[in-house]
Amino acid sequence: MQNTLDRFDKIVRDLIEDEKNNPVAEFVPSDELYQRLDLSLSKQGISDEMFEEALKDLVLKTPRTATNAFFNQLFGGRNEKAVLGDLLAVILNNSMYTYKAAGPQVGVEKVTLREVCNLIGWDSSADGTFAPGGSMTNYMSMVMARDAFDRDIRKNGVSQKMTVYTSRESHYSIPKNAAFSGIGRDQVRYVGSDKHGQMDTVDLEKMIEEDVKNGYAPIMVNLTAGTTVMGAFDPIRKVRQICNNYGIWLHVDGAYCGSVLFSDKYKHLIDGIELVDSFSFNAHKMIGTPLSCSIIVAKNKQHLYDSFSNDASYLYQTDHDEFNLGKTSLQCGRRNDALKFWALWKSVGTKGLEEIVDHQFYLADVARNYLRNNTDYTLYSYDESISVCFNYKGIPAKTICTALYEHSELLVGYGSFNGDEFIRLVTINAQNKEEDILNFFRLLESFVEEHDELFENALTTEK
Ligand SMILES: *Cc1c(COP(=O)(O)O)cnc(C)c1O
């Protein structure tokens, strides 16, 4: 094992050294991947030296998500405390289903979930679990909503027509999960949103009434805390009222920005969160832990048991259900995703998590201020969102993002809302400083100037 640790140390040091000068990895076009890298597997093994070289080559050519040039998606950075926790989870390699197999790691998960529930304001009747990503925690919420509507569905299968409501701006896992859970993709109702991307509650109520009239059973409303493109927050309190009137399960998908829970300054964005039936968020997004770390909590933990527990005498041989986490989880064997989050939280405290969240909004303010003071840019997003959407000199967002990628300059993506397509800068990496954000714009501007041939069409049509 000592050799392996030394090798790990060497490869990681090389990577980190290289990242300083090259924040973007060399662009490897997908159609040249197997020529540029030897990824082949053969019958015979290779020497340790060749093995190390192969790993190093692979690592150095892999997209760099921890640097100040990665703004592509809703994660980024490298939080050292959380990384340490995750590395230890790999070495320990527990499976989280039973106390017998995970011991104190069960406590790590339980304490983390308990503190999340405390922040929401939920007592000991609430609990939660970890699943591999926000799509899966959303899935768990839909299964609980379905079973809360009719617990016999678990046994008999689906026989009624159920409907689920979510905004047009919500994540694509909602229709996917409707297919998984037997509700059906066509039974997802897409509610309109206002100019900020927040769900229109009048539209929601109209759709529910219409469905009830037509013999459907509305079972769930999914709200989003941080829509994928605009970073908008749906209104929880108003929708709770509507759900109460019709007896509907209310879930908040906070995969992207639900972590505002940790911030005194920004938790007003999820005002009313204590009123929902279930809430999920990804610590691997705003909190900055390694992928994946997604949490779901339910106000009444009985729903978790009702939907996810199965008796298995070969597995649950000791200890109380409370300590056998497999009784409330999606998987059987389950990796320890809690330790990285717990390690970070233990180290920096709730105050430290708050600072991580607040800093991202600060960086977004820096970006918006820059854009507002520069007439070459058009800004599409609004305050209190960490998605900063804009266009530069009228160049199509797709053209510019692709060129930046193919020239190994910056990794940033584009999105669209209300018919506009734009570059979406996500200030989710809390290790970035004001300087890194300003540098992003400087790089973008000098890139366009130096490669005007790429943008000729766009630039001339604008004039
Ligand atoms: C990222 C995201 C998800 C999906 O989470 P994964 O961990 O990528 O599966 C779901 N909902 C929203 C709003 C998201 O931003």
Short mmCIF file of C-alpha atoms and ligand atoms in Angstrom, two decimals:
data_model
loop_
_atom_site.label_atom_id
_atom_site.label_comp_id
_atom_site.label_asym_id
_atom_site.label_seq_id
_atom_site.Cartn_x
_atom_site.Cartn_y
_atom_site.Cartn_z
CA MET A 1 0.00 0.00 0.00
CA GLN A 2 2.90 2.35 0.71
CA ASN A 3 3.94 2.24 -2.97
CA THR A 4 0.42 3.03 -4.01
CA LEU A 5 0.23 6.02 -1.68
CA ASP A 6 3.57 7.30 -3.01
CA ARG A 7 2.34 6.88 -6.56
CA PHE A 8 -0.88 8.69 -5.76
CA ASP A 9 1.07 11.51 -4.17
CA LYS A 10 3.32 11.83 -7.21
CA ILE A 11 0.51 11.88 -9.76
CA VAL A 12 -1.50 14.41 -7.79
CA ARG A 13 1.51 16.71 -7.27
CA ASP A 14 2.19 16.64 -11.01
CA LEU A 15 -1.42 17.48 -11.74
CA ILE A 16 -1.57 20.36 -9.30
CA GLU A 17 1.71 21.78 -10.56
CA ASP A 18 0.46 21.56 -14.15
CA GLU A 19 -2.87 23.16 -13.26
CA LYS A 20 -1.05 26.32 -12.12
CA ASN A 21 0.20 27.03 -15.64
CA ASN A 22 -2.55 25.30 -17.57
CA PRO A 23 -5.92 25.78 -15.91
CA VAL A 24 -7.56 24.16 -18.95
CA ALA A 25 -6.41 20.70 -20.05
CA GLU A 26 -5.29 20.23 -23.62
CA PHE A 27 -8.37 19.87 -25.82
CA VAL A 28 -8.76 16.27 -26.98
CA PRO A 29 -11.41 16.02 -29.73
CA SER A 30 -13.65 13.02 -29.16
CA ASP A 31 -12.93 11.63 -32.64
CA GLU A 32 -9.19 11.57 -31.86
CA LEU A 33 -9.45 10.28 -28.31
CA TYR A 34 -8.10 6.78 -28.94
CA GLN A 35 -5.22 8.07 -31.07
CA ARG A 36 -4.17 10.67 -28.53
CA LEU A 37 -4.37 8.39 -25.49
CA ASP A 38 -3.62 4.72 -25.08
CA LEU A 39 -6.71 3.49 -23.27
CA SER A 40 -6.50 -0.04 -24.64
CA LEU A 41 -6.91 -3.08 -22.37
CA SER A 42 -5.00 -6.27 -23.12
CA LYS A 43 -4.65 -9.81 -21.92
CA GLN A 44 -1.18 -9.14 -20.49
CA GLY A 45 -0.62 -6.59 -17.76
CA ILE A 46 2.05 -3.88 -17.87
CA SER A 47 4.96 -2.93 -15.63
CA ASP A 48 4.40 -0.58 -12.70
CA GLU A 49 6.35 2.16 -14.48
CA MET A 50 4.17 1.93 -17.56
CA PHE A 51 1.11 1.75 -15.36
CA GLU A 52 2.10 4.97 -13.62
CA GLU A 53 2.80 6.67 -16.96
CA ALA A 54 -0.58 5.58 -18.33
CA LEU A 55 -2.37 6.95 -15.28
CA LYS A 56 -0.44 10.20 -15.36
CA ASP A 57 -1.10 10.76 -19.05
CA LEU A 58 -4.80 10.15 -18.50
CA VAL A 59 -4.97 12.45 -15.49
CA LEU A 60 -3.17 15.31 -17.24
CA LYS A 61 -5.45 15.16 -20.29
CA THR A 62 -8.68 15.09 -18.31
CA PRO A 63 -10.82 18.25 -18.11
CA ARG A 64 -9.88 20.33 -15.06
CA THR A 65 -12.85 21.13 -12.93
CA ALA A 66 -11.00 22.57 -9.95
CA THR A 67 -9.32 25.54 -11.60
CA ASN A 68 -10.33 29.17 -12.11
CA ALA A 69 -11.10 28.49 -15.78
CA PHE A 70 -13.93 26.01 -15.23
CA PHE A 71 -17.38 27.61 -15.22
CA ASN A 72 -19.09 25.00 -17.30
CA GLN A 73 -21.59 23.43 -15.00
CA LEU A 74 -23.04 23.53 -11.59
CA PHE A 75 -19.99 22.32 -9.70
CA GLY A 76 -16.31 23.17 -9.53
CA GLY A 77 -13.33 23.79 -7.29
CA ARG A 78 -11.53 21.46 -4.95
CA ASN A 79 -12.37 21.79 -1.31
CA GLU A 80 -9.47 20.17 0.52
CA LYS A 81 -11.29 19.27 3.71
CA ALA A 82 -14.03 17.51 1.79
CA VAL A 83 -11.48 15.82 -0.48
CA LEU A 84 -9.71 14.41 2.58
CA GLY A 85 -12.98 13.03 3.89
CA ASP A 86 -13.73 11.41 0.55
CA LEU A 87 -10.27 9.89 0.20
CA LEU A 88 -10.70 8.30 3.62
CA ALA A 89 -14.10 6.96 2.58
CA VAL A 90 -12.40 5.21 -0.35
CA ILE A 91 -9.70 3.70 1.85
CA LEU A 92 -12.20 2.56 4.47
CA ASN A 93 -14.65 1.30 1.83
CA ASN A 94 -17.65 0.73 4.06
CA SER A 95 -21.11 0.00 2.80
CA MET A 96 -23.64 2.19 4.53
CA TYR A 97 -26.51 -0.31 4.78
CA THR A 98 -25.84 -1.59 8.28
CA TYR A 99 -24.22 -0.57 11.53
CA LYS A 100 -22.36 -3.84 11.44
CA ALA A 101 -20.62 -2.89 8.18
CA ALA A 102 -20.22 0.87 8.69
CA GLY A 103 -20.08 1.39 12.47
CA PRO A 104 -19.35 5.01 13.40
CA GLN A 105 -19.79 6.06 9.76
CA VAL A 106 -23.50 5.51 10.35
CA GLY A 107 -23.22 8.18 13.04
CA VAL A 108 -21.45 10.49 10.58
CA GLU A 109 -24.39 10.21 8.19
CA LYS A 110 -27.03 10.48 10.90
CA VAL A 111 -25.47 13.54 12.54
CA THR A 112 -25.15 15.30 9.19
CA LEU A 113 -28.78 14.63 8.33
CA ARG A 114 -29.89 15.65 11.82
CA GLU A 115 -28.14 19.01 11.52
CA VAL A 116 -29.72 19.62 8.12
CA CYS A 117 -33.15 18.90 9.65
CA ASN A 118 -32.34 21.24 12.56
CA LEU A 119 -31.50 24.05 10.15
CA ILE A 120 -34.86 23.54 8.45
CA GLY A 121 -36.55 23.54 11.85
CA TRP A 122 -37.70 19.91 11.79
CA ASP A 123 -37.84 17.74 14.92
CA SER A 124 -36.92 14.08 15.35
CA SER A 125 -39.83 12.87 13.25
CA ALA A 126 -37.82 14.06 10.22
CA ASP A 127 -34.91 12.17 8.68
CA GLY A 128 -33.17 11.66 5.39
CA THR A 129 -30.62 9.78 3.35
CA PHE A 130 -27.92 10.21 0.72
CA ALA A 131 -28.33 9.07 -2.89
CA PRO A 132 -26.06 9.26 -5.95
CA GLY A 133 -27.05 12.69 -7.19
CA GLY A 134 -29.96 15.07 -7.42
CA SER A 135 -31.74 13.07 -10.10
CA MET A 136 -31.92 10.16 -7.68
CA THR A 137 -32.98 12.18 -4.64
CA ASN A 138 -35.71 13.69 -6.83
CA TYR A 139 -36.67 10.16 -7.80
CA MET A 140 -36.97 9.18 -4.15
CA SER A 141 -39.26 12.13 -3.53
CA MET A 142 -41.54 11.07 -6.37
CA VAL A 143 -41.75 7.50 -5.11
CA MET A 144 -42.64 8.76 -1.63
CA ALA A 145 -45.29 11.08 -3.10
CA ARG A 146 -46.76 8.19 -5.08
CA ASP A 147 -46.84 5.85 -2.09
CA ALA A 148 -48.23 8.55 0.19
CA PHE A 149 -51.08 8.93 -2.30
CA ASP A 150 -51.75 5.19 -2.39
CA ARG A 151 -49.57 2.82 -0.40
CA ASP A 152 -50.93 -0.24 -2.22
CA ILE A 153 -49.22 0.82 -5.46
CA ARG A 154 -46.03 -0.70 -4.01
CA LYS A 155 -47.73 -4.08 -4.03
CA ASN A 156 -50.25 -3.94 -6.85
CA GLY A 157 -48.60 -1.60 -9.32
CA VAL A 158 -50.06 1.50 -10.84
CA SER A 159 -53.71 1.50 -11.88
CA GLN A 160 -54.72 5.17 -11.55
CA LYS A 161 -53.79 8.14 -13.66
CA MET A 162 -51.62 10.37 -11.53
CA THR A 163 -50.21 13.78 -12.39
CA VAL A 164 -47.10 15.66 -11.31
CA TYR A 165 -46.49 19.42 -11.60
CA THR A 166 -43.20 21.15 -12.16
CA SER A 167 -42.12 24.37 -13.84
CA ARG A 168 -40.88 24.49 -17.41
CA GLU A 169 -37.56 25.62 -16.01
CA SER A 170 -37.13 22.55 -13.81
CA HIS A 171 -34.62 19.74 -14.24
CA TYR A 172 -35.09 16.98 -16.81
CA SER A 173 -34.96 14.31 -14.09
CA ILE A 174 -38.62 15.05 -13.30
CA PRO A 175 -40.07 13.51 -16.51
CA LYS A 176 -37.43 10.77 -16.39
CA ASN A 177 -38.47 9.89 -12.84
CA ALA A 178 -42.14 9.97 -13.84
CA ALA A 179 -41.30 7.23 -16.33
CA PHE A 180 -39.36 5.22 -13.71
CA SER A 181 -42.12 5.44 -11.13
CA GLY A 182 -44.95 4.32 -13.40
CA ILE A 183 -46.59 7.75 -13.42
CA GLY A 184 -45.57 8.35 -17.02
CA ARG A 185 -43.78 11.17 -18.81
CA ASP A 186 -47.00 12.46 -20.35
CA GLN A 187 -48.49 12.89 -16.90
CA VAL A 188 -45.96 15.61 -16.04
CA ARG A 189 -47.56 19.05 -16.26
CA TYR A 190 -45.24 21.91 -17.08
CA VAL A 191 -46.30 25.06 -15.29
CA GLY A 192 -45.38 28.43 -16.77
CA SER A 193 -43.02 30.81 -15.07
CA ASP A 194 -42.68 34.58 -14.73
CA LYS A 195 -39.95 36.72 -16.29
CA HIS A 196 -37.49 35.66 -13.59
CA GLY A 197 -38.17 31.97 -14.14
CA GLN A 198 -40.26 31.45 -10.98
CA MET A 199 -43.30 29.19 -11.13
CA ASP A 200 -46.59 30.92 -11.89
CA THR A 201 -48.90 29.77 -9.08
CA VAL A 202 -52.09 30.87 -10.85
CA ASP A 203 -51.18 28.66 -13.79
CA LEU A 204 -50.42 25.81 -11.36
CA GLU A 205 -53.80 25.94 -9.69
CA LYS A 206 -55.60 26.10 -13.04
CA MET A 207 -53.80 23.00 -14.26
CA ILE A 208 -54.59 21.07 -11.08
CA GLU A 209 -58.28 21.94 -11.28
CA GLU A 210 -58.42 20.95 -14.92
CA ASP A 211 -56.82 17.58 -14.17
CA VAL A 212 -59.12 16.87 -11.24
CA LYS A 213 -62.09 17.61 -13.51
CA ASN A 214 -60.73 15.14 -16.04
CA GLY A 215 -60.34 12.34 -13.53
CA TYR A 216 -56.63 12.54 -12.82
CA ALA A 217 -55.16 12.33 -9.34
CA PRO A 218 -52.64 15.13 -8.76
CA ILE A 219 -50.04 13.66 -6.41
CA MET A 220 -47.01 15.94 -6.37
CA VAL A 221 -45.71 19.42 -7.00
CA ASN A 222 -41.99 19.75 -7.59
CA LEU A 223 -40.54 23.18 -6.91
CA THR A 224 -37.02 24.19 -7.80
CA ALA A 225 -34.62 26.11 -5.57
CA GLY A 226 -32.17 27.33 -8.19
CA THR A 227 -33.44 26.50 -11.69
CA THR A 228 -30.78 24.96 -13.88
CA VAL A 229 -30.42 27.87 -16.30
CA MET A 230 -31.45 31.06 -14.48
CA GLY A 231 -30.97 30.02 -10.86
CA ALA A 232 -34.53 31.05 -9.97
CA PHE A 233 -36.33 30.08 -6.75
CA ASP A 234 -39.97 28.97 -6.91
CA PRO A 235 -42.36 30.38 -4.25
CA ILE A 236 -42.74 27.70 -1.55
CA ARG A 237 -45.28 29.28 0.82
CA LYS A 238 -47.89 30.02 -1.86
CA VAL A 239 -47.60 26.57 -3.38
CA ARG A 240 -47.90 24.90 0.04
CA GLN A 241 -51.36 26.49 0.34
CA ILE A 242 -52.39 25.05 -3.00
CA CYS A 243 -50.99 21.62 -2.11
CA ASN A 244 -52.89 21.65 1.18
CA ASN A 245 -56.15 22.37 -0.63
CA TYR A 246 -55.75 19.31 -2.84
CA GLY A 247 -53.77 17.01 -0.52
CA ILE A 248 -50.66 17.02 -2.72
CA TRP A 249 -47.06 16.13 -1.77
CA LEU A 250 -44.68 19.08 -2.03
CA HIS A 251 -41.03 18.52 -2.87
CA VAL A 252 -38.33 21.14 -3.31
CA ASP A 253 -35.52 20.23 -5.69
CA GLY A 254 -32.65 22.25 -4.30
CA ALA A 255 -29.93 20.30 -6.12
CA TYR A 256 -28.38 23.48 -7.44
CA CYS A 257 -29.04 26.19 -4.84
CA GLY A 258 -30.85 24.52 -1.92
CA SER A 259 -27.67 25.06 0.09
CA VAL A 260 -28.80 28.65 0.72
CA LEU A 261 -30.20 26.84 3.76
CA PHE A 262 -26.77 27.43 5.32
CA SER A 263 -26.81 31.19 4.81
CA ASP A 264 -28.58 33.66 7.08
CA LYS A 265 -28.38 36.19 4.28
CA TYR A 266 -29.84 34.05 1.50
CA LYS A 267 -32.10 31.47 3.14
CA HIS A 268 -35.03 33.82 2.57
CA LEU A 269 -34.86 32.48 -1.00
CA ILE A 270 -36.31 29.20 0.30
CA ASP A 271 -38.73 30.88 2.69
CA GLY A 272 -41.26 28.29 3.87
CA ILE A 273 -38.92 25.32 3.44
CA GLU A 274 -40.10 23.94 6.82
CA LEU A 275 -43.55 23.46 5.27
CA VAL A 276 -42.58 21.01 2.53
CA ASP A 277 -42.84 17.22 2.61
CA SER A 278 -39.38 16.60 1.21
CA PHE A 279 -36.34 18.64 0.26
CA SER A 280 -33.17 17.67 -1.58
CA PHE A 281 -29.90 19.44 -2.28
CA ASN A 282 -26.50 18.58 -3.72
CA ALA A 283 -23.57 19.30 -1.43
CA HIS A 284 -21.43 18.66 -4.52
CA LYS A 285 -22.80 21.82 -6.11
CA MET A 286 -22.86 24.91 -3.86
CA ILE A 287 -21.05 23.38 -0.89
CA GLY A 288 -18.25 22.18 -3.14
CA THR A 289 -17.72 18.60 -1.94
CA PRO A 290 -16.51 16.06 -4.53
CA LEU A 291 -19.20 14.37 -6.62
CA SER A 292 -21.54 13.01 -5.71
CA CYS A 293 -23.15 14.13 -2.48
CA SER A 294 -26.89 14.53 -2.63
CA ILE A 295 -29.16 14.65 0.40
CA ILE A 296 -32.89 14.20 0.70
CA VAL A 297 -34.78 14.88 3.90
CA ALA A 298 -38.43 14.10 4.59
CA LYS A 299 -40.48 15.90 7.20
CA ASN A 300 -42.02 12.62 8.27
CA LYS A 301 -39.43 9.86 8.14
CA GLN A 302 -42.13 7.19 8.06
CA HIS A 303 -42.45 7.90 4.33
CA LEU A 304 -38.84 6.88 3.82
CA TYR A 305 -39.47 3.54 5.53
CA ASP A 306 -42.78 3.04 3.72
CA SER A 307 -41.23 3.46 0.30
CA PHE A 308 -37.71 2.08 0.71
CA SER A 309 -37.52 -0.56 3.41
CA ASN A 310 -37.47 -4.24 2.62
CA ASP A 311 -36.87 -7.06 5.02
CA ALA A 312 -33.69 -8.98 4.29
CA SER A 313 -32.68 -11.42 6.95
CA TYR A 314 -29.32 -12.03 5.30
CA LEU A 315 -28.52 -8.34 5.76
CA TYR A 316 -30.19 -6.86 8.81
CA GLN A 317 -28.87 -9.15 11.53
CA THR A 318 -27.99 -6.75 14.32
CA ASP A 319 -28.97 -3.39 15.76
CA HIS A 320 -32.04 -1.23 15.57
CA ASP A 321 -33.50 0.01 12.26
CA GLU A 322 -32.42 3.54 13.14
CA PHE A 323 -28.84 2.40 12.74
CA ASN A 324 -29.36 0.21 9.69
CA LEU A 325 -29.45 2.88 7.04
CA GLY A 326 -30.29 0.42 4.28
CA LYS A 327 -33.88 0.57 5.53
CA THR A 328 -34.34 4.04 4.11
CA SER A 329 -32.06 4.08 1.08
CA LEU A 330 -32.45 3.60 -2.65
CA GLN A 331 -29.53 1.22 -3.00
CA CYS A 332 -28.35 -1.86 -1.17
CA GLY A 333 -24.54 -1.55 -1.14
CA ARG A 334 -24.00 2.18 -0.78
CA ARG A 335 -20.84 4.25 -0.78
CA ASN A 336 -20.11 6.60 2.09
CA ASP A 337 -21.04 9.98 0.61
CA ALA A 338 -21.62 11.53 4.02
CA LEU A 339 -18.03 11.56 5.23
CA LYS A 340 -16.79 14.24 2.79
CA PHE A 341 -19.60 16.60 3.76
CA TRP A 342 -19.27 15.84 7.47
CA ALA A 343 -15.47 16.35 7.33
CA LEU A 344 -15.88 19.77 5.75
CA TRP A 345 -18.69 20.76 8.12
CA LYS A 346 -16.71 19.53 11.15
CA SER A 347 -13.71 21.56 10.04
CA VAL A 348 -15.27 24.91 9.09
CA GLY A 349 -18.50 24.80 11.08
CA THR A 350 -21.90 25.97 9.91
CA LYS A 351 -20.42 29.48 9.75
CA GLY A 352 -17.84 28.25 7.27
CA LEU A 353 -20.51 26.67 5.07
CA GLU A 354 -22.40 29.96 5.18
CA GLU A 355 -19.29 31.79 3.99
CA ILE A 356 -18.93 29.37 1.07
CA VAL A 357 -22.51 30.07 -0.03
CA ASP A 358 -22.34 33.86 0.50
CA HIS A 359 -19.09 34.11 -1.43
CA GLN A 360 -20.73 32.62 -4.53
CA PHE A 361 -23.39 35.32 -4.49
CA TYR A 362 -20.65 37.90 -4.00
CA LEU A 363 -18.80 36.58 -7.07
CA ALA A 364 -22.05 36.72 -9.06
CA ASP A 365 -22.46 40.39 -7.97
CA VAL A 366 -18.93 41.09 -9.18
CA ALA A 367 -19.79 39.57 -12.56
CA ARG A 368 -23.12 41.39 -12.89
CA ASN A 369 -21.54 44.72 -11.97
CA TYR A 370 -18.89 44.23 -14.60
CA LEU A 371 -21.49 43.39 -17.24
CA ARG A 372 -23.76 46.29 -16.32
CA ASN A 373 -20.89 48.73 -16.69
CA ASN A 374 -19.78 47.48 -20.09
CA THR A 375 -21.98 48.18 -23.11
CA ASP A 376 -20.46 45.35 -25.16
CA TYR A 377 -22.46 42.96 -23.00
CA THR A 378 -26.15 42.17 -22.69
CA LEU A 379 -27.16 40.84 -19.26
CA TYR A 380 -30.14 38.49 -18.96
CA SER A 381 -30.07 37.47 -15.31
CA TYR A 382 -31.04 39.34 -12.17
CA ASP A 383 -29.77 39.72 -8.60
CA GLU A 384 -29.69 36.89 -6.05
CA SER A 385 -28.76 34.24 -8.56
CA ILE A 386 -25.35 32.63 -9.06
CA SER A 387 -26.12 31.97 -12.76
CA VAL A 388 -24.90 35.02 -14.63
CA CYS A 389 -26.33 34.95 -18.15
CA PHE A 390 -25.06 37.32 -20.84
CA ASN A 391 -24.00 37.79 -24.43
CA TYR A 392 -20.92 39.56 -25.77
CA LYS A 393 -21.05 41.83 -28.82
CA GLY A 394 -24.07 39.91 -30.10
CA ILE A 395 -21.97 36.83 -30.88
CA PRO A 396 -24.06 33.63 -30.65
CA ALA A 397 -23.34 32.03 -27.27
CA LYS A 398 -22.85 28.59 -28.75
CA THR A 399 -20.17 29.83 -31.19
CA ILE A 400 -18.18 31.54 -28.50
CA CYS A 401 -18.43 28.76 -25.88
CA THR A 402 -17.39 26.09 -28.39
CA ALA A 403 -14.45 28.15 -29.65
CA LEU A 404 -13.22 28.78 -26.09
CA TYR A 405 -13.40 25.05 -25.42
CA GLU A 406 -11.67 23.96 -28.61
CA HIS A 407 -8.85 26.44 -28.03
CA SER A 408 -8.43 25.24 -24.41
CA GLU A 409 -9.11 28.76 -23.08
CA LEU A 410 -12.13 28.52 -20.79
CA LEU A 411 -14.85 25.99 -20.05
CA VAL A 412 -18.19 27.75 -19.93
CA GLY A 413 -21.62 26.71 -21.16
CA TYR A 414 -24.67 28.33 -22.67
CA GLY A 415 -28.36 28.16 -21.96
CA SER A 416 -31.62 29.69 -23.05
CA PHE A 417 -34.65 31.26 -21.45
CA ASN A 418 -37.67 33.00 -22.98
CA GLY A 419 -36.27 32.67 -26.49
CA ASP A 420 -32.85 34.18 -25.72
CA GLU A 421 -29.71 32.08 -25.90
CA PHE A 422 -26.77 33.26 -23.79
CA ILE A 423 -23.50 32.36 -22.12
CA ARG A 424 -24.09 31.13 -18.57
CA LEU A 425 -21.30 31.89 -16.14
CA VAL A 426 -21.84 29.93 -12.92
CA THR A 427 -20.00 31.36 -9.91
CA ILE A 428 -20.23 28.14 -7.93
CA ASN A 429 -16.53 27.66 -7.21
CA ALA A 430 -16.07 29.37 -3.86
CA GLN A 431 -12.30 29.15 -4.17
CA ASN A 432 -12.46 31.79 -6.89
CA LYS A 433 -11.75 35.41 -6.04
CA GLU A 434 -13.01 38.66 -7.54
CA GLU A 435 -9.85 38.66 -9.64
CA ASP A 436 -10.70 35.28 -11.19
CA ILE A 437 -14.10 36.54 -12.31
CA LEU A 438 -12.65 39.70 -13.86
CA ASN A 439 -9.96 37.60 -15.47
CA PHE A 440 -12.68 35.47 -17.07
CA PHE A 441 -14.02 38.51 -18.89
CA ARG A 442 -10.54 39.71 -19.86
CA LEU A 443 -9.75 36.30 -21.33
CA LEU A 444 -13.05 36.23 -23.21
CA GLU A 445 -12.50 39.71 -24.64
CA SER A 446 -8.92 39.16 -25.75
CA PHE A 447 -9.87 35.79 -27.23
CA VAL A 448 -12.56 37.38 -29.39
CA GLU A 449 -10.16 40.13 -30.45
CA GLU A 450 -7.41 37.66 -31.37
CA HIS A 451 -9.72 35.29 -33.21
CA ASP A 452 -11.99 37.73 -34.99
CA GLU A 453 -11.99 35.43 -38.03
CA LEU A 454 -14.08 32.95 -36.01
CA PHE A 455 -16.69 35.54 -35.23
CA GLU A 456 -16.68 37.57 -38.44
CA ASN A 457 -20.19 36.60 -39.43
CA ALA A 458 -21.63 37.37 -36.05
CA LEU A 459 -19.75 40.64 -35.68
CA THR A 460 -20.68 41.97 -39.11
CA THR A 461 -24.36 41.05 -38.85
CA GLU A 462 -24.47 42.95 -35.58
CA LYS A 463 -23.22 46.13 -37.28
C1 LIG B 1 -28.03 19.32 -11.06
C2 LIG B 1 -29.47 19.32 -10.86
C3 LIG B 1 -30.17 18.12 -10.70
C4 LIG B 1 -29.54 16.78 -10.93
O1 LIG B 1 -28.57 16.48 -10.00
P1 LIG B 1 -27.49 15.36 -10.38
O2 LIG B 1 -26.70 15.24 -9.13
O3 LIG B 1 -26.71 15.93 -11.52
O4 LIG B 1 -28.23 14.13 -10.76
C5 LIG B 1 -31.52 18.18 -10.41
N1 LIG B 1 -32.14 19.35 -10.28
C6 LIG B 1 -31.50 20.53 -10.44
C7 LIG B 1 -32.26 21.79 -10.27
C8 LIG B 1 -30.15 20.56 -10.74
O5 LIG B 1 -29.52 21.72 -10.92
#
